[in-house]
Coordinates of C-alpha atoms and ligand atoms in Angstrom, one line a residue:
M1 CA -213.5 -13.5 177.5
C2 CA -213.3 -10.8 174.8
G3 CA -215.4 -11.0 171.6
I4 CA -214.4 -10.1 168.1
V5 CA -216.6 -9.4 165.0
G6 CA -215.4 -8.2 161.6
Y7 CA -217.3 -7.6 158.4
V8 CA -216.5 -6.6 154.8
G9 CA -219.1 -6.5 152.1
N10 CA -222.0 -4.7 150.6
G11 CA -224.0 -4.3 153.8
S12 CA -223.8 -2.0 156.8
A13 CA -220.7 -2.8 158.7
R14 CA -221.9 -0.9 161.8
E15 CA -225.3 -2.6 162.0
I16 CA -223.9 -6.1 161.5
I17 CA -220.9 -5.7 163.8
I18 CA -223.0 -4.2 166.7
D19 CA -225.5 -7.0 166.2
G20 CA -222.8 -9.6 166.4
L21 CA -221.2 -8.1 169.5
K22 CA -224.6 -8.2 171.2
K23 CA -224.7 -11.9 170.6
L24 CA -221.4 -12.2 172.5
E25 CA -222.6 -10.2 175.5
Y26 CA -223.3 -13.4 177.5
R27 CA -219.6 -13.9 177.6
G28 CA -219.2 -11.0 180.0
Y29 CA -217.4 -7.8 179.1
D30 CA -216.7 -4.3 180.5
S31 CA -216.4 -2.2 177.3
S32 CA -216.9 -2.3 173.6
G33 CA -215.9 -0.5 170.4
I34 CA -215.9 -0.5 166.6
A35 CA -213.5 0.7 163.9
F36 CA -214.8 1.3 160.4
D37 CA -213.7 2.5 157.0
A38 CA -215.0 6.1 156.6
G39 CA -213.9 6.8 153.0
G40 CA -210.1 7.0 153.1
K41 CA -209.7 7.0 156.9
I42 CA -210.5 4.8 159.8
E43 CA -212.9 6.0 162.5
I44 CA -213.0 4.5 165.9
R45 CA -215.9 4.7 168.4
K46 CA -215.5 2.9 171.8
C47 CA -216.5 3.2 175.4
Q48 CA -216.7 1.5 178.8
G49 CA -219.9 -0.2 179.8
R50 CA -222.7 -1.9 177.9
I51 CA -222.9 -2.1 174.1
S52 CA -226.0 0.2 174.5
N53 CA -223.5 3.0 175.5
L54 CA -221.7 2.4 172.2
E55 CA -224.9 2.5 170.2
A56 CA -225.8 5.8 171.8
I57 CA -222.6 7.3 170.5
L58 CA -223.1 5.8 167.0
S59 CA -226.7 7.0 166.8
K60 CA -225.5 10.6 166.7
E61 CA -223.9 10.2 163.3
T62 CA -224.7 8.7 159.8
I63 CA -222.2 6.0 159.1
D64 CA -222.1 4.4 155.7
A65 CA -219.2 1.9 156.2
H66 CA -218.8 -1.5 154.5
T67 CA -215.7 -2.7 156.3
G68 CA -215.3 -2.8 160.0
I69 CA -214.1 -4.6 163.1
G70 CA -215.7 -4.7 166.6
H71 CA -214.8 -5.9 170.1
T72 CA -216.2 -6.6 173.5
R73 CA -213.5 -6.3 176.1
W74 CA -213.0 -8.4 179.3
A75 CA -210.2 -6.4 180.9
T76 CA -206.8 -8.2 181.6
H77 CA -204.2 -5.4 181.2
G78 CA -205.6 -2.0 182.3
A79 CA -208.8 -1.4 184.1
P80 CA -212.1 -1.0 182.2
S81 CA -212.2 2.5 180.6
D82 CA -212.9 4.3 177.4
V83 CA -209.2 4.6 176.5
N84 CA -208.5 1.0 177.3
A85 CA -211.4 -0.3 175.2
H86 CA -210.7 -1.7 171.8
P87 CA -210.2 -1.0 168.9
H88 CA -206.7 0.5 169.2
A89 CA -204.9 2.4 166.5
N90 CA -201.4 3.3 165.7
S91 CA -200.2 6.9 166.0
D92 CA -201.4 8.2 162.6
G93 CA -204.6 6.2 162.7
S94 CA -203.8 4.2 159.5
I95 CA -204.0 0.8 161.3
A96 CA -206.7 -0.4 163.8
I97 CA -206.8 -3.6 165.7
V98 CA -209.0 -5.6 168.1
H99 CA -207.4 -8.3 170.1
N100 CA -208.4 -11.2 172.4
G101 CA -205.8 -12.8 174.7
I102 CA -202.5 -11.6 176.1
L103 CA -199.3 -10.3 174.4
E104 CA -196.8 -11.7 176.9
N105 CA -193.8 -9.7 175.7
Y106 CA -195.7 -6.4 175.2
I107 CA -193.4 -4.5 177.6
E108 CA -190.3 -5.4 175.6
I109 CA -192.0 -4.4 172.3
K110 CA -193.5 -1.2 173.9
E111 CA -190.1 -0.1 175.2
W112 CA -188.5 -0.7 171.8
L113 CA -191.2 1.2 169.9
A114 CA -190.9 4.1 172.4
K115 CA -187.1 4.2 172.1
D116 CA -186.5 3.5 168.4
Y117 CA -189.7 5.0 167.0
E118 CA -190.5 7.6 169.7
I119 CA -194.0 6.2 169.8
T120 CA -196.2 7.4 172.7
F121 CA -199.1 5.2 173.9
K122 CA -202.6 6.3 174.9
S123 CA -203.8 3.2 176.8
E124 CA -202.5 0.9 179.5
T125 CA -203.2 -2.1 177.3
D126 CA -200.9 -4.7 175.8
S127 CA -203.2 -4.6 172.7
E128 CA -202.3 -1.1 171.6
V129 CA -198.7 -2.1 171.2
I130 CA -199.8 -4.5 168.4
A131 CA -201.4 -1.6 166.4
H132 CA -198.2 0.4 166.5
L133 CA -196.1 -2.7 165.7
I134 CA -198.1 -3.4 162.5
G135 CA -198.0 0.3 161.7
I136 CA -194.2 0.4 161.6
Y137 CA -194.1 -2.7 159.3
Y138 CA -196.9 -1.5 157.0
D139 CA -195.8 -0.7 153.5
G140 CA -198.9 -1.1 151.5
N141 CA -199.7 -4.8 152.1
L142 CA -201.6 -5.5 155.3
E143 CA -201.0 -9.2 155.5
D144 CA -197.2 -8.8 155.0
A145 CA -197.2 -6.2 157.9
V146 CA -199.2 -8.6 160.1
F147 CA -196.8 -11.5 159.3
K148 CA -193.8 -9.4 160.3
A149 CA -195.6 -8.2 163.5
I150 CA -196.6 -11.7 164.7
D151 CA -193.1 -12.9 164.2
R152 CA -192.2 -10.6 167.1
M153 CA -195.2 -11.3 169.3
R154 CA -195.4 -13.9 172.1
G155 CA -198.6 -14.9 173.8
A156 CA -202.0 -16.3 173.2
Y157 CA -204.3 -14.2 171.0
A158 CA -206.9 -13.7 168.3
L159 CA -206.2 -10.6 166.3
C160 CA -208.2 -8.7 163.7
V161 CA -206.7 -5.7 161.7
V162 CA -207.8 -3.1 159.2
A163 CA -205.8 -0.5 157.3
K164 CA -206.8 2.9 156.0
D165 CA -205.1 2.3 152.6
E166 CA -206.8 -1.1 152.0
P167 CA -210.4 -0.4 153.0
D168 CA -211.9 -3.6 151.6
K169 CA -209.7 -6.0 153.6
I170 CA -209.5 -7.5 157.1
V171 CA -206.6 -9.6 158.2
A172 CA -206.9 -11.8 161.2
V173 CA -204.6 -14.2 163.1
R174 CA -205.4 -17.1 165.4
K175 CA -202.8 -18.1 168.1
D176 CA -204.3 -20.1 171.0
A177 CA -207.6 -18.2 171.0
P178 CA -210.6 -19.1 168.9
L179 CA -211.3 -17.5 165.5
I180 CA -213.7 -18.3 162.7
A181 CA -214.4 -16.9 159.2
G182 CA -218.0 -16.6 158.0
I183 CA -218.8 -17.2 154.3
G184 CA -221.5 -14.8 153.1
H185 CA -222.9 -13.7 149.7
G186 CA -221.2 -10.6 148.5
C187 CA -219.7 -10.3 152.0
N188 CA -217.6 -12.2 154.5
F189 CA -217.1 -12.2 158.2
I190 CA -214.5 -12.9 160.9
A191 CA -215.4 -13.6 164.6
S192 CA -214.1 -15.0 167.8
D193 CA -216.9 -17.6 167.8
I194 CA -220.1 -18.7 166.2
P195 CA -222.9 -16.9 168.0
A196 CA -221.8 -13.6 166.5
L197 CA -222.4 -14.7 163.0
L198 CA -225.3 -17.2 163.3
K199 CA -227.9 -14.7 162.1
Y200 CA -226.0 -14.2 158.8
V201 CA -224.1 -17.3 157.9
R202 CA -224.2 -21.1 158.5
E203 CA -221.0 -21.8 156.4
I204 CA -217.8 -21.1 158.1
Y205 CA -214.1 -21.8 158.1
L206 CA -212.6 -22.9 161.4
I207 CA -209.3 -21.1 161.6
E208 CA -206.6 -23.3 163.1
N209 CA -203.8 -22.3 165.4
N210 CA -201.0 -20.1 163.9
E211 CA -203.1 -19.4 160.8
T212 CA -203.6 -16.0 159.3
V213 CA -206.8 -15.2 157.3
V214 CA -207.2 -12.5 154.7
V215 CA -210.9 -11.5 154.2
T216 CA -212.4 -9.4 151.4
A217 CA -216.0 -9.1 150.3
D218 CA -215.6 -11.9 147.7
N219 CA -212.7 -13.9 149.1
I220 CA -211.3 -15.6 152.2
K221 CA -207.7 -16.8 152.0
I222 CA -206.1 -18.8 154.8
Y223 CA -202.3 -19.0 155.4
N224 CA -200.4 -21.4 157.6
A225 CA -197.5 -20.5 159.8
D226 CA -195.1 -20.8 156.8
R227 CA -197.2 -18.2 155.0
Q228 CA -198.5 -20.8 152.5
E229 CA -202.1 -20.7 151.4
V230 CA -204.1 -23.6 152.7
K231 CA -207.4 -25.0 151.6
R232 CA -210.0 -25.6 154.3
D233 CA -213.3 -27.6 154.3
V234 CA -216.4 -25.6 154.9
F235 CA -218.0 -26.3 158.3
H236 CA -221.8 -26.2 158.4
V237 CA -223.2 -24.8 161.6
N238 CA -226.5 -26.4 162.6
W239 CA -226.7 -24.9 166.1
D240 CA -229.8 -23.0 167.2
A241 CA -229.2 -19.5 168.6
D242 CA -229.5 -20.5 172.2
A243 CA -227.1 -23.4 171.9
A244 CA -224.6 -21.2 170.2
E245 CA -224.3 -18.8 173.2
K246 CA -223.0 -21.8 175.1
D247 CA -220.6 -23.0 172.5
G248 CA -222.9 -26.0 172.0
Y249 CA -223.1 -26.9 175.7
S250 CA -226.6 -27.3 177.2
H251 CA -225.8 -24.9 180.1
F252 CA -223.2 -22.3 180.9
M253 CA -222.3 -24.3 184.0
L254 CA -221.3 -27.4 181.9
K255 CA -219.3 -25.1 179.5
E256 CA -217.5 -23.6 182.5
I257 CA -216.8 -26.9 184.0
H258 CA -215.1 -27.9 180.8
E259 CA -213.2 -24.5 180.6
Q260 CA -211.3 -25.4 183.8
P261 CA -208.2 -26.9 182.2
K262 CA -207.7 -23.7 180.2
G263 CA -208.5 -21.5 183.2
I264 CA -206.0 -23.3 185.4
Y265 CA -203.4 -23.3 182.7
E266 CA -203.8 -19.5 182.2
T267 CA -203.8 -18.8 185.9
L268 CA -200.5 -20.7 186.5
H269 CA -198.5 -20.1 183.3
R270 CA -198.8 -16.3 183.3
R271 CA -197.0 -16.3 186.7
I272 CA -194.2 -18.7 185.8
D273 CA -191.3 -17.2 183.8
E274 CA -189.0 -19.2 181.5
N275 CA -186.8 -20.1 184.4
G276 CA -189.6 -21.7 186.3
E277 CA -189.7 -18.7 188.8
I278 CA -193.0 -17.3 190.1
V279 CA -193.5 -13.8 188.9
L280 CA -196.5 -12.2 190.6
D281 CA -197.9 -9.5 188.4
G282 CA -199.7 -6.8 190.3
I283 CA -198.3 -7.9 193.7
K284 CA -196.3 -5.1 195.4
M285 CA -195.9 -7.1 198.7
T286 CA -192.2 -7.2 199.4
K287 CA -190.0 -9.8 201.2
S288 CA -189.9 -7.7 204.3
D289 CA -193.7 -7.4 204.2
I290 CA -194.0 -11.2 204.0
E291 CA -191.6 -11.7 206.9
N292 CA -193.5 -9.1 208.9
F293 CA -196.8 -11.1 208.8
N294 CA -197.6 -13.2 211.9
K295 CA -201.2 -14.0 210.9
V296 CA -203.2 -14.5 207.8
Y297 CA -207.0 -14.2 207.4
I298 CA -208.6 -15.7 204.4
V299 CA -212.1 -14.2 204.2
A300 CA -214.8 -14.9 201.6
C301 CA -218.3 -16.2 201.0
G302 CA -219.7 -19.5 199.6
T303 CA -217.5 -21.2 197.1
A304 CA -214.7 -18.6 197.5
Y305 CA -214.7 -19.4 201.2
H306 CA -214.3 -23.1 200.4
A307 CA -211.3 -22.2 198.2
G308 CA -209.9 -20.5 201.3
L309 CA -210.2 -23.6 203.4
V310 CA -207.9 -25.4 200.9
G311 CA -205.6 -22.3 200.8
K312 CA -205.2 -22.4 204.6
S313 CA -203.5 -25.8 204.4
A314 CA -201.2 -24.7 201.7
I315 CA -200.1 -21.4 203.2
E316 CA -199.6 -22.8 206.7
K317 CA -197.6 -25.7 205.4
M318 CA -195.4 -23.7 203.0
A319 CA -195.1 -20.3 204.7
H320 CA -195.3 -21.4 208.4
I321 CA -197.8 -18.7 209.2
P322 CA -201.1 -19.3 211.1
V323 CA -204.1 -18.9 208.8
E324 CA -207.7 -18.4 209.9
V325 CA -210.4 -18.8 207.3
E326 CA -213.7 -17.1 208.0
V327 CA -216.9 -16.3 206.2
A328 CA -217.0 -12.6 205.6
S329 CA -220.5 -12.1 207.2
E330 CA -219.0 -13.3 210.5
F331 CA -215.6 -11.6 210.3
R332 CA -217.0 -8.1 209.7
Y333 CA -219.1 -8.0 212.9
R334 CA -216.9 -9.7 215.5
D335 CA -214.3 -7.0 215.9
P336 CA -211.5 -9.3 214.8
F337 CA -208.0 -9.0 216.1
V338 CA -206.1 -7.4 213.1
D339 CA -203.0 -5.2 213.0
D340 CA -200.2 -4.2 210.7
K341 CA -198.7 -7.7 211.0
T342 CA -201.9 -9.2 209.5
L343 CA -202.2 -10.3 205.9
F344 CA -205.9 -10.2 204.9
I345 CA -206.7 -12.3 201.8
A346 CA -210.1 -11.6 200.2
I347 CA -211.3 -14.2 197.7
S348 CA -214.2 -13.2 195.3
Q349 CA -215.1 -14.2 191.8
S350 CA -217.2 -11.1 191.2
G351 CA -215.2 -8.7 193.4
E352 CA -218.6 -7.2 194.3
T353 CA -219.9 -9.4 197.2
L354 CA -220.9 -6.9 199.9
D355 CA -220.0 -9.0 202.9
T356 CA -216.5 -9.6 201.5
L357 CA -216.0 -6.0 200.6
A358 CA -217.2 -4.9 204.1
A359 CA -214.8 -7.3 205.7
L360 CA -212.0 -6.1 203.6
R361 CA -212.7 -2.5 204.6
E362 CA -212.8 -3.5 208.3
A363 CA -209.4 -5.3 208.0
K364 CA -207.9 -2.3 206.1
R365 CA -209.2 0.1 208.7
K366 CA -207.3 -1.9 211.4
G367 CA -204.0 -1.8 209.5
A368 CA -203.9 -5.1 207.7
R369 CA -202.2 -5.6 204.3
V370 CA -205.0 -6.6 201.9
L371 CA -204.4 -9.0 199.0
S372 CA -207.4 -10.0 196.9
V373 CA -207.9 -13.0 194.6
V374 CA -210.5 -11.8 192.1
N375 CA -211.8 -12.8 188.7
V376 CA -213.4 -9.5 187.5
V377 CA -210.7 -7.0 186.6
G378 CA -211.2 -3.6 188.1
S379 CA -214.0 -4.7 190.5
S380 CA -214.6 -3.1 193.9
V381 CA -212.7 -5.7 195.9
A382 CA -209.8 -5.4 193.4
R383 CA -209.7 -1.6 193.5
E384 CA -209.7 -1.5 197.3
S385 CA -207.0 -4.0 197.8
D386 CA -203.3 -3.2 198.3
D387 CA -202.4 -6.2 195.9
V388 CA -204.6 -8.0 193.4
F389 CA -204.0 -11.5 192.2
Y390 CA -206.4 -12.2 189.3
T391 CA -207.8 -15.6 188.4
W392 CA -207.7 -15.9 184.7
A393 CA -210.9 -18.0 184.5
G394 CA -212.7 -15.7 182.0
P395 CA -216.3 -14.6 182.7
E396 CA -218.2 -17.0 184.8
I397 CA -221.9 -16.8 183.8
A398 CA -223.5 -19.7 185.7
V399 CA -224.6 -18.8 189.2
A400 CA -222.9 -22.0 190.5
S401 CA -219.2 -21.2 190.6
T402 CA -216.9 -23.9 189.1
K403 CA -213.9 -22.6 187.1
A404 CA -213.6 -19.6 189.5
Y405 CA -213.1 -22.1 192.4
T406 CA -210.4 -24.1 190.7
T407 CA -208.5 -21.0 189.6
Q408 CA -208.9 -19.6 193.1
L409 CA -207.3 -22.8 194.4
M410 CA -204.4 -22.3 191.9
C411 CA -203.9 -18.8 193.1
M412 CA -203.8 -20.1 196.7
Y413 CA -201.1 -22.6 195.8
I414 CA -199.0 -19.9 193.9
I415 CA -199.3 -17.4 196.8
A416 CA -198.3 -20.1 199.3
L417 CA -195.3 -21.1 197.2
Y418 CA -194.3 -17.5 196.7
M419 CA -194.5 -16.8 200.5
G420 CA -192.7 -20.0 201.4
R421 CA -190.0 -19.4 198.9
T422 CA -189.6 -15.8 199.9
K423 CA -189.4 -16.7 203.6
G424 CA -187.1 -19.7 202.9
T425 CA -189.5 -22.1 204.6
I426 CA -189.6 -24.3 201.6
D427 CA -186.5 -25.5 199.7
E428 CA -185.7 -25.4 196.0
A429 CA -186.5 -29.1 195.5
Y430 CA -190.0 -28.8 197.1
Y431 CA -190.7 -25.7 195.2
K432 CA -189.7 -27.1 191.8
E433 CA -191.6 -30.4 192.4
F434 CA -194.7 -28.5 193.5
I435 CA -194.6 -26.2 190.4
N436 CA -194.2 -29.3 188.2
E437 CA -197.1 -31.0 189.8
L438 CA -199.3 -27.9 189.2
A439 CA -198.2 -27.7 185.6
L440 CA -199.5 -31.3 185.0
I441 CA -203.0 -30.5 186.3
P442 CA -204.6 -29.2 183.1
D443 CA -203.9 -32.5 181.3
K444 CA -205.0 -34.5 184.4
L445 CA -208.2 -32.5 184.5
E446 CA -208.9 -33.4 180.9
K447 CA -208.8 -37.1 182.0
V448 CA -211.3 -36.3 184.8
L449 CA -213.6 -34.6 182.4
A450 CA -213.4 -37.7 180.1
D451 CA -215.2 -39.6 182.8
E452 CA -218.3 -37.4 182.4
P453 CA -220.4 -40.3 181.0
K454 CA -219.8 -42.4 184.2
I455 CA -220.8 -39.4 186.3
E456 CA -223.9 -38.9 184.3
E457 CA -224.8 -42.6 184.8
L458 CA -224.2 -42.3 188.6
A459 CA -226.5 -39.2 188.6
K460 CA -229.3 -41.4 187.3
Q461 CA -229.0 -43.6 190.4
L462 CA -228.9 -40.7 192.8
Y463 CA -231.2 -37.9 191.6
R464 CA -234.3 -39.0 193.4
N465 CA -232.6 -38.8 196.8
E466 CA -233.6 -35.9 199.1
H467 CA -230.6 -36.1 201.4
V468 CA -226.9 -36.5 200.5
F469 CA -223.9 -36.3 202.8
F470 CA -220.3 -35.4 201.8
I471 CA -217.4 -36.4 204.1
G472 CA -213.6 -36.0 203.9
R473 CA -210.5 -35.2 205.9
G474 CA -207.9 -32.5 205.4
P475 CA -208.2 -30.8 202.0
D476 CA -210.9 -33.4 201.2
A477 CA -213.1 -31.8 203.9
G478 CA -212.9 -28.4 202.2
V479 CA -213.8 -30.0 198.9
S480 CA -216.7 -31.9 200.6
Y481 CA -218.2 -28.5 201.6
E482 CA -217.8 -27.3 198.0
G483 CA -219.3 -30.5 196.5
S484 CA -222.2 -30.2 198.9
L485 CA -222.8 -26.5 198.0
K486 CA -222.8 -27.3 194.3
L487 CA -225.4 -30.0 194.8
K488 CA -227.8 -28.1 197.0
E489 CA -227.7 -24.8 195.1
I490 CA -228.6 -26.3 191.7
S491 CA -230.6 -29.4 192.5
Y492 CA -232.2 -28.2 195.8
I493 CA -231.4 -31.6 197.4
N494 CA -230.7 -31.2 201.1
S495 CA -227.0 -31.8 201.1
F496 CA -224.7 -31.7 204.1
A497 CA -220.9 -31.8 204.4
I498 CA -218.8 -32.6 207.5
A499 CA -215.2 -33.5 208.4
A500 CA -215.3 -37.3 208.4
G501 CA -213.7 -37.5 211.9
E502 CA -216.6 -35.4 213.2
L503 CA -219.3 -37.8 212.1
K504 CA -219.3 -39.8 215.3
H505 CA -219.9 -36.7 217.4
G506 CA -223.6 -36.5 216.5
T507 CA -224.2 -36.3 212.8
I508 CA -223.9 -40.1 212.3
A509 CA -227.3 -40.3 214.0
L510 CA -228.8 -39.2 210.7
I511 CA -227.3 -42.1 208.7
E512 CA -229.8 -44.8 207.9
Q513 CA -230.6 -47.4 205.3
D514 CA -229.8 -46.1 201.8
T515 CA -228.6 -42.7 203.0
V516 CA -226.2 -41.5 200.2
V517 CA -222.7 -40.6 201.5
V518 CA -220.0 -39.2 199.1
A519 CA -216.7 -40.0 200.8
L520 CA -213.6 -38.3 199.6
A521 CA -210.4 -40.3 200.3
T522 CA -207.7 -38.7 198.2
Q523 CA -205.2 -38.1 201.0
D524 CA -202.6 -40.9 201.1
R525 CA -201.8 -40.2 204.8
L526 CA -205.5 -40.3 205.8
F527 CA -206.7 -43.1 203.4
E528 CA -207.0 -45.8 206.1
K529 CA -208.9 -43.4 208.4
M530 CA -211.3 -42.7 205.6
L531 CA -211.9 -46.4 205.0
S532 CA -212.8 -46.6 208.7
N533 CA -215.3 -43.8 208.3
I534 CA -216.8 -45.5 205.3
Q535 CA -217.2 -48.6 207.3
E536 CA -218.9 -46.6 210.0
V537 CA -221.6 -45.3 207.7
K538 CA -221.9 -48.6 205.8
A539 CA -222.6 -50.3 209.1
R540 CA -225.7 -48.0 209.4
G541 CA -227.0 -48.8 205.9
A542 CA -225.4 -45.9 203.9
Y543 CA -224.9 -46.1 200.1
V544 CA -221.4 -44.8 199.7
I545 CA -219.8 -43.2 196.7
G546 CA -216.0 -43.2 197.2
L547 CA -213.6 -40.8 195.5
A548 CA -209.9 -41.7 195.5
K549 CA -206.7 -41.5 193.5
E550 CA -206.2 -44.1 190.8
G551 CA -204.5 -47.2 192.3
N552 CA -206.2 -47.1 195.7
A553 CA -208.5 -49.9 194.8
D554 CA -209.0 -50.9 198.5
I555 CA -211.7 -48.3 198.6
E556 CA -213.8 -50.6 196.4
K557 CA -214.0 -53.1 199.3
Q558 CA -215.9 -50.5 201.2
A559 CA -217.7 -48.2 198.8
D560 CA -220.6 -49.1 196.6
K561 CA -219.4 -47.0 193.8
T562 CA -216.0 -45.4 193.3
I563 CA -214.8 -42.4 191.3
Y564 CA -211.1 -42.2 190.6
I565 CA -208.9 -39.1 189.9
P566 CA -205.4 -39.3 188.4
Q567 CA -202.5 -39.6 190.8
C568 CA -201.0 -36.3 192.1
I569 CA -199.5 -35.0 195.4
D570 CA -201.9 -34.9 198.3
E571 CA -201.9 -31.1 198.6
I572 CA -203.3 -30.4 195.2
T573 CA -206.0 -33.2 194.8
P574 CA -208.7 -30.5 195.3
L575 CA -208.0 -29.2 191.8
L576 CA -209.1 -32.6 190.5
S577 CA -211.5 -34.0 193.1
V578 CA -213.9 -31.1 192.9
V579 CA -214.7 -31.7 189.2
P580 CA -216.5 -35.0 189.5
L581 CA -218.6 -33.4 192.2
Q582 CA -219.4 -30.5 190.0
M583 CA -220.4 -32.8 187.2
L584 CA -222.5 -35.0 189.6
A585 CA -224.4 -31.9 190.9
Y586 CA -224.9 -30.8 187.3
Y587 CA -226.4 -34.1 186.0
I588 CA -228.5 -34.6 189.1
A589 CA -229.9 -31.1 188.7
K590 CA -230.5 -31.7 185.0
L591 CA -232.4 -35.0 185.8
R592 CA -234.5 -33.1 188.3
G593 CA -235.4 -30.5 185.7
C594 CA -233.8 -27.6 187.6
D595 CA -232.9 -24.2 186.2
I596 CA -229.2 -25.0 186.4
D597 CA -227.7 -21.6 185.3
K598 CA -230.1 -19.5 187.3
P599 CA -231.1 -21.5 190.4
K600 CA -234.1 -20.2 192.4
N601 CA -233.4 -17.5 195.1
L602 CA -229.8 -17.1 194.0
A603 CA -227.8 -14.3 192.3
K604 CA -224.4 -14.5 190.7
S605 CA -223.1 -11.7 192.8
V606 CA -224.6 -11.0 196.2
T607 CA -224.2 -7.2 196.5
V608 CA -226.6 -6.9 199.5
E609 CA -226.5 -7.8 203.2
Ligands
LIG1 C1 -221.2 -20.5 194.6 O1 -221.5 -21.5 193.6 C2 -222.2 -19.4 194.7 N1 -222.5 -18.8 193.5 C3 -221.9 -18.4 195.8 O2 -221.6 -19.2 197.0 C4 -220.6 -17.6 195.6 O3 -219.5 -18.4 195.6 C5 -220.6 -16.5 196.7 O4 -221.7 -15.7 196.7 C6 -219.3 -15.6 196.6 O5 -219.3 -14.9 195.4 P1 -218.0 -14.1 195.0 O6 -217.0 -15.2 194.8 O7 -218.4 -13.4 193.7 O8 -217.6 -13.2 196.1

């Protein structure tokens, strides 16, 4: 997620902004920049890479600026580069902006500016369009120009603007992306979130949605959507610096678990137009390409591989193409059968996992069409793919992957729908119902997250166990593997997942008195079968945690404890059922005193063999 810091006052804008941006580094970024008032003009310094690169540039000059805005960029439109970094300016450099979020109608505005105002653009970003738009409306009052510009803008964004002719002012807008104003002494601040300002202020205004804020050294004015000034209570921040980096959560993992409704919303809604049609940005695969495929490989590692297991069911069911899911470290060395009728789907949060990258190169060498599902824009896997389908999860900091997994699942469903619709193997009614079901997931996820206290209580019962089994059928089997991985990688409990029907072929020998078994039974058509499997392990003394859809109370006759998820169609229950397992792993690991965000022996991205 991008970071914003703005300052106006009697101190050094450069020093305070750079310091604030550094406090936002944890959020992940690929470039940074600063715009500052340089006595009657705006100077911009920006570059790809770490903030230290920006500091190296700034260290070469003496800057005495008291107004400025800064930004750390997490690329969405346009790969990470110096020219795509923020801030962006209009043509004559009289306006500079930094921007978080997405301007959904930037192409329409960009074309209008190019045609009617003969404006040329330097970057590939949607953000630069905003600087030009404000520039054409500017007539001496910055907030008026910003009001006019946001009336034309559609999307979710936090925006911060400065103008050459009003060097003591910053104007900022909040629309579906966080923004706060910091109250200083002889100075004031604007930022995308609290950590950036904690060193300087403890009194802030929380800017609400669709509000515009005008900041000068001795004043902060807040305007609502009707341009009326509003009064706002002062919020006192009592976080310590460490807590602030995690927006108040104890760990990044818990923060990222709670970011899943937003990540899933972003990943879906950017691909559905106003007519409910899927629009796949960045996908050049044509109808004839799709009809040409007679085989799909989904290749990945770890959690991404588990997302592929769920993706298999969806693509086979909707696109009627055989799908093979394989871990990359196996695929790359077995001389797989691949040709130009093969679609190779690589899934990778980091886009830098060596095994996945090597498997992708092997498939490409053999003629496959490569589509990647990636979270990090411009990463190696993304760059080497024919088509890229980004998860809009935002930076995932915790080693244990959570929001990347659920947004990868969302991408799998969208790709399956798109292929099935293109091939005509699903009809309009199925397509519309499926899309509607997906659109309901963010709200249903909020309900699942609301059960966090129950999961925390359950963890208190289980955290001393050294062996835990996960079982499920169909999509629940894939989620079982993911739930088991979450538990083992952060709590170090010896956890094992297996397709429930496979238990009787050997593994059930391990079930004894009080062995903990987590049994996923979300599939209506397999529910009775799962009740039988629960009976099997109960008969051998197991302690069973059942997980089912609301209303399937029969499971309580078998299971010792039951976790419920909201009703939804069978195919998409993994979007919901994985979250209680993520939370269970988190609270068990917390009770065991483990280093949750940085588990022993693990790396966030495995770039070695
Ligand atoms: C999952 O919690 C782990 N962090 C790990 O299995 C991870 O999913 C795997 O290394 C793949 O990483 P990638 O998605 O970045 O390729």
